[in-house]
């Protein structure tokens, strides 16, 4: 489809979204499965379908390897940074259920390496509905510091570093749209 022709990748949150992405022509290597609290059936699905897998917790890795290996393993890191329109959509806050906290993230990659994974990515989602372009610089700087530490501790290289989304749109009178040109320059 058009999205794939333009170089888009697909971040799917369930096996059904993966199947839908494949129906519209997405190649397996352009799909990342980022679920939350995966069931064993979902983990087996990712292994069987050879889909890149993004995990929220190191304990999920121990369950994945019962079924085999995915082509690439990624973890969502919780940067303890929050931003965006609604407090309940601050995915990177200290209280968030999403992602592995910074002090434990290198251990997750070390364990993945011990299990024989050779290809790695990293993901972060700090907020939703963010209208302040400076927030994205903060997120990018934090991510790069985390990546540097993981590389030092686990000795791995990343195929991708995903800062997540969070781009906001104005909902209230007087709010200004996020200037994505500024975001592109500052990160």
PDB file of C-alpha atoms in Angstrom:
ATOM      1  CA  UNK A   1       0.000   0.000   0.000  1.00  0.00           C
ATOM      2  CA  UNK A   2       0.811   3.671  -0.035  1.00  0.00           C
ATOM      3  CA  UNK A   3       2.103   3.690   3.547  1.00  0.00           C
ATOM      4  CA  UNK A   4       4.622   0.966   2.838  1.00  0.00           C
ATOM      5  CA  UNK A   5       5.688   2.638  -0.425  1.00  0.00           C
ATOM      6  CA  UNK A   6       6.411   5.780   1.611  1.00  0.00           C
ATOM      7  CA  UNK A   7       8.612   3.810   4.031  1.00  0.00           C
ATOM      8  CA  UNK A   8       6.147   3.573   6.918  1.00  0.00           C
ATOM      9  CA  UNK A   9       6.420   0.859   9.502  1.00  0.00           C
ATOM     10  CA  UNK A  10       3.557  -0.529  11.568  1.00  0.00           C
ATOM     11  CA  UNK A  11       3.411  -0.533  15.376  1.00  0.00           C
ATOM     12  CA  UNK A  12       0.716  -3.077  16.200  1.00  0.00           C
ATOM     13  CA  UNK A  13      -0.731  -3.723  19.642  1.00  0.00           C
ATOM     14  CA  UNK A  14      -2.421  -7.091  19.047  1.00  0.00           C
ATOM     15  CA  UNK A  15      -2.230 -10.122  16.750  1.00  0.00           C
ATOM     16  CA  UNK A  16      -5.360  -8.828  15.045  1.00  0.00           C
ATOM     17  CA  UNK A  17      -3.661  -5.526  14.185  1.00  0.00           C
ATOM     18  CA  UNK A  18      -0.711  -7.507  12.842  1.00  0.00           C
ATOM     19  CA  UNK A  19      -3.039  -9.528  10.622  1.00  0.00           C
ATOM     20  CA  UNK A  20      -4.702  -6.320   9.434  1.00  0.00           C
ATOM     21  CA  UNK A  21      -1.317  -4.742   8.644  1.00  0.00           C
ATOM     22  CA  UNK A  22      -0.391  -7.840   6.649  1.00  0.00           C
ATOM     23  CA  UNK A  23      -3.712  -7.697   4.768  1.00  0.00           C
ATOM     24  CA  UNK A  24      -2.877  -4.181   3.579  1.00  0.00           C
ATOM     25  CA  UNK A  25       0.524  -5.341   2.397  1.00  0.00           C
ATOM     26  CA  UNK A  26       2.869  -4.734   5.340  1.00  0.00           C
ATOM     27  CA  UNK A  27       5.938  -6.955   5.216  1.00  0.00           C
ATOM     28  CA  UNK A  28       6.810  -8.789   8.426  1.00  0.00           C
ATOM     29  CA  UNK A  29      10.072  -6.894   8.799  1.00  0.00           C
ATOM     30  CA  UNK A  30       8.145  -3.594   8.890  1.00  0.00           C
ATOM     31  CA  UNK A  31       5.904  -4.644  11.799  1.00  0.00           C
ATOM     32  CA  UNK A  32       6.690  -4.141  15.486  1.00  0.00           C
ATOM     33  CA  UNK A  33       4.403  -5.824  18.003  1.00  0.00           C
ATOM     34  CA  UNK A  34       4.075  -3.575  21.049  1.00  0.00           C
ATOM     35  CA  UNK A  35       1.409  -5.098  23.234  1.00  0.00           C
ATOM     36  CA  UNK A  36       0.932  -4.676  26.941  1.00  0.00           C
ATOM     37  CA  UNK A  37       0.862  -7.663  29.273  1.00  0.00           C
ATOM     38  CA  UNK A  38       1.106 -10.213  26.451  1.00  0.00           C
ATOM     39  CA  UNK A  39      -0.576 -13.575  26.944  1.00  0.00           C
ATOM     40  CA  UNK A  40       1.401 -16.725  26.160  1.00  0.00           C
ATOM     41  CA  UNK A  41      -0.719 -17.166  23.017  1.00  0.00           C
ATOM     42  CA  UNK A  42       0.265 -13.668  21.822  1.00  0.00           C
ATOM     43  CA  UNK A  43       3.964 -14.286  22.479  1.00  0.00           C
ATOM     44  CA  UNK A  44       3.812 -17.593  20.600  1.00  0.00           C
ATOM     45  CA  UNK A  45       2.043 -15.791  17.747  1.00  0.00           C
ATOM     46  CA  UNK A  46       4.919 -13.281  17.466  1.00  0.00           C
ATOM     47  CA  UNK A  47       7.498 -16.080  17.399  1.00  0.00           C
ATOM     48  CA  UNK A  48       5.523 -18.195  14.890  1.00  0.00           C
ATOM     49  CA  UNK A  49       4.887 -15.197  12.606  1.00  0.00           C
ATOM     50  CA  UNK A  50       8.502 -13.969  12.915  1.00  0.00           C
ATOM     51  CA  UNK A  51       7.392 -10.509  14.044  1.00  0.00           C
ATOM     52  CA  UNK A  52       9.710  -8.060  15.808  1.00  0.00           C
ATOM     53  CA  UNK A  53       8.626  -7.896  19.450  1.00  0.00           C
ATOM     54  CA  UNK A  54       8.646  -4.944  21.849  1.00  0.00           C
ATOM     55  CA  UNK A  55       8.203  -5.928  25.513  1.00  0.00           C
ATOM     56  CA  UNK A  56       7.146  -3.959  28.590  1.00  0.00           C
ATOM     57  CA  UNK A  57       8.719  -6.245  31.172  1.00  0.00           C
ATOM     58  CA  UNK A  58      11.740  -8.525  31.449  1.00  0.00           C
ATOM     59  CA  UNK A  59       9.545 -11.382  32.728  1.00  0.00           C
ATOM     60  CA  UNK A  60       7.867 -11.514  29.310  1.00  0.00           C
ATOM     61  CA  UNK A  61      11.241 -12.368  27.761  1.00  0.00           C
ATOM     62  CA  UNK A  62      11.470 -15.505  29.898  1.00  0.00           C
ATOM     63  CA  UNK A  63       8.077 -16.558  28.487  1.00  0.00           C
ATOM     64  CA  UNK A  64       8.922 -15.718  24.848  1.00  0.00           C
ATOM     65  CA  UNK A  65      11.911 -18.039  24.696  1.00  0.00           C
ATOM     66  CA  UNK A  66       9.718 -21.019  25.559  1.00  0.00           C
ATOM     67  CA  UNK A  67       8.421 -20.695  21.982  1.00  0.00           C
ATOM     68  CA  UNK A  68      11.630 -19.661  20.240  1.00  0.00           C
ATOM     69  CA  UNK A  69      13.090 -16.340  19.129  1.00  0.00           C
ATOM     70  CA  UNK A  70      11.688 -13.392  17.254  1.00  0.00           C
ATOM     71  CA  UNK A  71      13.865 -11.768  14.559  1.00  0.00           C
ATOM     72  CA  UNK A  72      14.446  -8.734  16.796  1.00  0.00           C
ATOM     73  CA  UNK A  73      13.730  -7.967  20.429  1.00  0.00           C
ATOM     74  CA  UNK A  74      13.019  -4.518  21.791  1.00  0.00           C
ATOM     75  CA  UNK A  75      12.026  -3.196  25.171  1.00  0.00           C
ATOM     76  CA  UNK A  76       9.932  -0.184  26.034  1.00  0.00           C
ATOM     77  CA  UNK A  77      11.788   1.900  28.582  1.00  0.00           C
ATOM     78  CA  UNK A  78       9.952   4.087  31.066  1.00  0.00           C
ATOM     79  CA  UNK A  79      12.004   7.301  31.242  1.00  0.00           C
ATOM     80  CA  UNK A  80      10.130   8.780  34.249  1.00  0.00           C
ATOM     81  CA  UNK A  81       9.344  11.799  32.083  1.00  0.00           C
ATOM     82  CA  UNK A  82       5.780  12.863  31.600  1.00  0.00           C
ATOM     83  CA  UNK A  83       4.104  15.226  29.259  1.00  0.00           C
ATOM     84  CA  UNK A  84       0.987  15.792  27.288  1.00  0.00           C
ATOM     85  CA  UNK A  85      -2.578  16.809  27.418  1.00  0.00           C
ATOM     86  CA  UNK A  86      -4.086  14.399  29.949  1.00  0.00           C
ATOM     87  CA  UNK A  87      -2.360  13.190  33.115  1.00  0.00           C
ATOM     88  CA  UNK A  88      -3.817   9.715  32.525  1.00  0.00           C
ATOM     89  CA  UNK A  89      -1.952   9.591  29.199  1.00  0.00           C
ATOM     90  CA  UNK A  90       1.490  10.247  30.647  1.00  0.00           C
ATOM     91  CA  UNK A  91       2.916   6.886  29.637  1.00  0.00           C
ATOM     92  CA  UNK A  92       6.422   7.681  30.859  1.00  0.00           C
ATOM     93  CA  UNK A  93       5.597   8.820  34.379  1.00  0.00           C
ATOM     94  CA  UNK A  94       6.972   7.073  37.453  1.00  0.00           C
ATOM     95  CA  UNK A  95       3.526   5.602  38.111  1.00  0.00           C
ATOM     96  CA  UNK A  96       2.996   4.287  34.575  1.00  0.00           C
ATOM     97  CA  UNK A  97       2.479   0.577  33.972  1.00  0.00           C
ATOM     98  CA  UNK A  98       4.208   0.901  30.586  1.00  0.00           C
ATOM     99  CA  UNK A  99       7.846   0.012  30.173  1.00  0.00           C
ATOM    100  CA  UNK A 100      10.841  -1.043  32.194  1.00  0.00           C
ATOM    101  CA  UNK A 101      12.245   1.519  34.580  1.00  0.00           C
ATOM    102  CA  UNK A 102      15.595   2.975  33.659  1.00  0.00           C
ATOM    103  CA  UNK A 103      17.625   1.265  36.379  1.00  0.00           C
ATOM    104  CA  UNK A 104      16.493  -2.193  35.114  1.00  0.00           C
ATOM    105  CA  UNK A 105      16.625  -1.705  31.348  1.00  0.00           C
ATOM    106  CA  UNK A 106      20.255  -2.752  30.759  1.00  0.00           C
ATOM    107  CA  UNK A 107      19.585  -6.019  32.612  1.00  0.00           C
ATOM    108  CA  UNK A 108      16.758  -6.773  30.184  1.00  0.00           C
ATOM    109  CA  UNK A 109      19.101  -6.427  27.218  1.00  0.00           C
ATOM    110  CA  UNK A 110      21.795  -8.487  28.926  1.00  0.00           C
ATOM    111  CA  UNK A 111      19.272 -11.271  29.470  1.00  0.00           C
ATOM    112  CA  UNK A 112      18.076 -11.065  25.852  1.00  0.00           C
ATOM    113  CA  UNK A 113      21.673 -11.375  24.694  1.00  0.00           C
ATOM    114  CA  UNK A 114      22.161 -14.401  26.984  1.00  0.00           C
ATOM    115  CA  UNK A 115      19.085 -15.984  25.398  1.00  0.00           C
ATOM    116  CA  UNK A 116      20.698 -15.630  21.979  1.00  0.00           C
ATOM    117  CA  UNK A 117      18.953 -12.580  20.554  1.00  0.00           C
ATOM    118  CA  UNK A 118      21.246 -10.715  18.179  1.00  0.00           C
ATOM    119  CA  UNK A 119      19.101  -7.860  16.843  1.00  0.00           C
ATOM    120  CA  UNK A 120      17.810  -5.119  19.130  1.00  0.00           C
ATOM    121  CA  UNK A 121      15.621  -2.060  19.207  1.00  0.00           C
ATOM    122  CA  UNK A 122      14.469   0.260  21.972  1.00  0.00           C
ATOM    123  CA  UNK A 123      11.216   2.142  22.399  1.00  0.00           C
ATOM    124  CA  UNK A 124       9.923   4.914  24.631  1.00  0.00           C
ATOM    125  CA  UNK A 125       6.491   6.510  24.883  1.00  0.00           C
ATOM    126  CA  UNK A 126       6.527   9.389  27.321  1.00  0.00           C
ATOM    127  CA  UNK A 127       3.220  11.100  26.655  1.00  0.00           C
ATOM    128  CA  UNK A 128       0.298  11.830  24.412  1.00  0.00           C
ATOM    129  CA  UNK A 129      -1.125  15.080  23.156  1.00  0.00           C
ATOM    130  CA  UNK A 130       2.128  17.019  23.634  1.00  0.00           C
ATOM    131  CA  UNK A 131       2.031  20.557  22.191  1.00  0.00           C
ATOM    132  CA  UNK A 132       5.402  21.796  23.503  1.00  0.00           C
ATOM    133  CA  UNK A 133       8.207  21.032  21.017  1.00  0.00           C
ATOM    134  CA  UNK A 134      10.840  21.343  23.769  1.00  0.00           C
ATOM    135  CA  UNK A 135       9.403  18.228  25.415  1.00  0.00           C
ATOM    136  CA  UNK A 136      10.696  16.131  22.528  1.00  0.00           C
ATOM    137  CA  UNK A 137      14.252  17.395  23.008  1.00  0.00           C
ATOM    138  CA  UNK A 138      14.061  16.346  26.672  1.00  0.00           C
ATOM    139  CA  UNK A 139      12.770  12.921  25.630  1.00  0.00           C
ATOM    140  CA  UNK A 140      15.461  12.504  22.944  1.00  0.00           C
ATOM    141  CA  UNK A 141      18.260  13.498  25.313  1.00  0.00           C
ATOM    142  CA  UNK A 142      16.993  11.106  27.976  1.00  0.00           C
ATOM    143  CA  UNK A 143      16.700   8.271  25.439  1.00  0.00           C
ATOM    144  CA  UNK A 144      20.211   8.799  24.134  1.00  0.00           C
ATOM    145  CA  UNK A 145      21.617   8.748  27.681  1.00  0.00           C
ATOM    146  CA  UNK A 146      19.771   5.474  28.321  1.00  0.00           C
ATOM    147  CA  UNK A 147      20.989   3.973  25.023  1.00  0.00           C
ATOM    148  CA  UNK A 148      24.584   4.949  25.845  1.00  0.00           C
ATOM    149  CA  UNK A 149      24.334   3.243  29.237  1.00  0.00           C
ATOM    150  CA  UNK A 150      22.802   0.060  27.759  1.00  0.00           C
ATOM    151  CA  UNK A 151      25.520  -0.073  25.118  1.00  0.00           C
ATOM    152  CA  UNK A 152      28.162   0.291  27.833  1.00  0.00           C
ATOM    153  CA  UNK A 153      26.621  -2.318  30.153  1.00  0.00           C
ATOM    154  CA  UNK A 154      25.253  -4.870  27.663  1.00  0.00           C
ATOM    155  CA  UNK A 155      27.570  -4.320  24.700  1.00  0.00           C
ATOM    156  CA  UNK A 156      24.852  -4.185  22.062  1.00  0.00           C
ATOM    157  CA  UNK A 157      23.976  -1.972  19.122  1.00  0.00           C
ATOM    158  CA  UNK A 158      20.450  -0.919  18.248  1.00  0.00           C
ATOM    159  CA  UNK A 159      18.845  -1.259  14.832  1.00  0.00           C
ATOM    160  CA  UNK A 160      16.318   1.361  15.827  1.00  0.00           C
ATOM    161  CA  UNK A 161      15.721   3.900  18.572  1.00  0.00           C
ATOM    162  CA  UNK A 162      12.030   4.791  18.752  1.00  0.00           C
ATOM    163  CA  UNK A 163      11.052   7.900  20.696  1.00  0.00           C
ATOM    164  CA  UNK A 164       7.388   6.968  20.427  1.00  0.00           C
ATOM    165  CA  UNK A 165       4.688   9.381  19.496  1.00  0.00           C
ATOM    166  CA  UNK A 166       2.913  11.888  21.618  1.00  0.00           C
ATOM    167  CA  UNK A 167       2.395  14.604  19.012  1.00  0.00           C
ATOM    168  CA  UNK A 168      -0.569  16.664  20.119  1.00  0.00           C
ATOM    169  CA  UNK A 169      -3.317  18.562  18.377  1.00  0.00           C
ATOM    170  CA  UNK A 170      -5.104  21.577  19.852  1.00  0.00           C
ATOM    171  CA  UNK A 171      -8.355  20.757  21.643  1.00  0.00           C
ATOM    172  CA  UNK A 172      -9.135  24.052  23.352  1.00  0.00           C
ATOM    173  CA  UNK A 173      -9.451  27.596  22.054  1.00  0.00           C
ATOM    174  CA  UNK A 174      -6.145  29.423  22.238  1.00  0.00           C
ATOM    175  CA  UNK A 175      -4.002  26.283  22.018  1.00  0.00           C
ATOM    176  CA  UNK A 176      -1.415  26.395  19.267  1.00  0.00           C
ATOM    177  CA  UNK A 177      -0.665  23.377  17.073  1.00  0.00           C
ATOM    178  CA  UNK A 178       2.594  21.551  17.649  1.00  0.00           C
ATOM    179  CA  UNK A 179       5.186  22.930  15.255  1.00  0.00           C
ATOM    180  CA  UNK A 180       6.688  19.712  13.893  1.00  0.00           C
ATOM    181  CA  UNK A 181       9.328  21.676  11.979  1.00  0.00           C
ATOM    182  CA  UNK A 182      10.696  22.885  15.323  1.00  0.00           C
ATOM    183  CA  UNK A 183      10.508  19.335  16.739  1.00  0.00           C
ATOM    184  CA  UNK A 184      12.529  18.045  13.772  1.00  0.00           C
ATOM    185  CA  UNK A 185      15.212  20.685  14.322  1.00  0.00           C
ATOM    186  CA  UNK A 186      15.580  20.372  18.092  1.00  0.00           C
ATOM    187  CA  UNK A 187      15.888  16.600  18.195  1.00  0.00           C
TER     188      UNK A 187
END
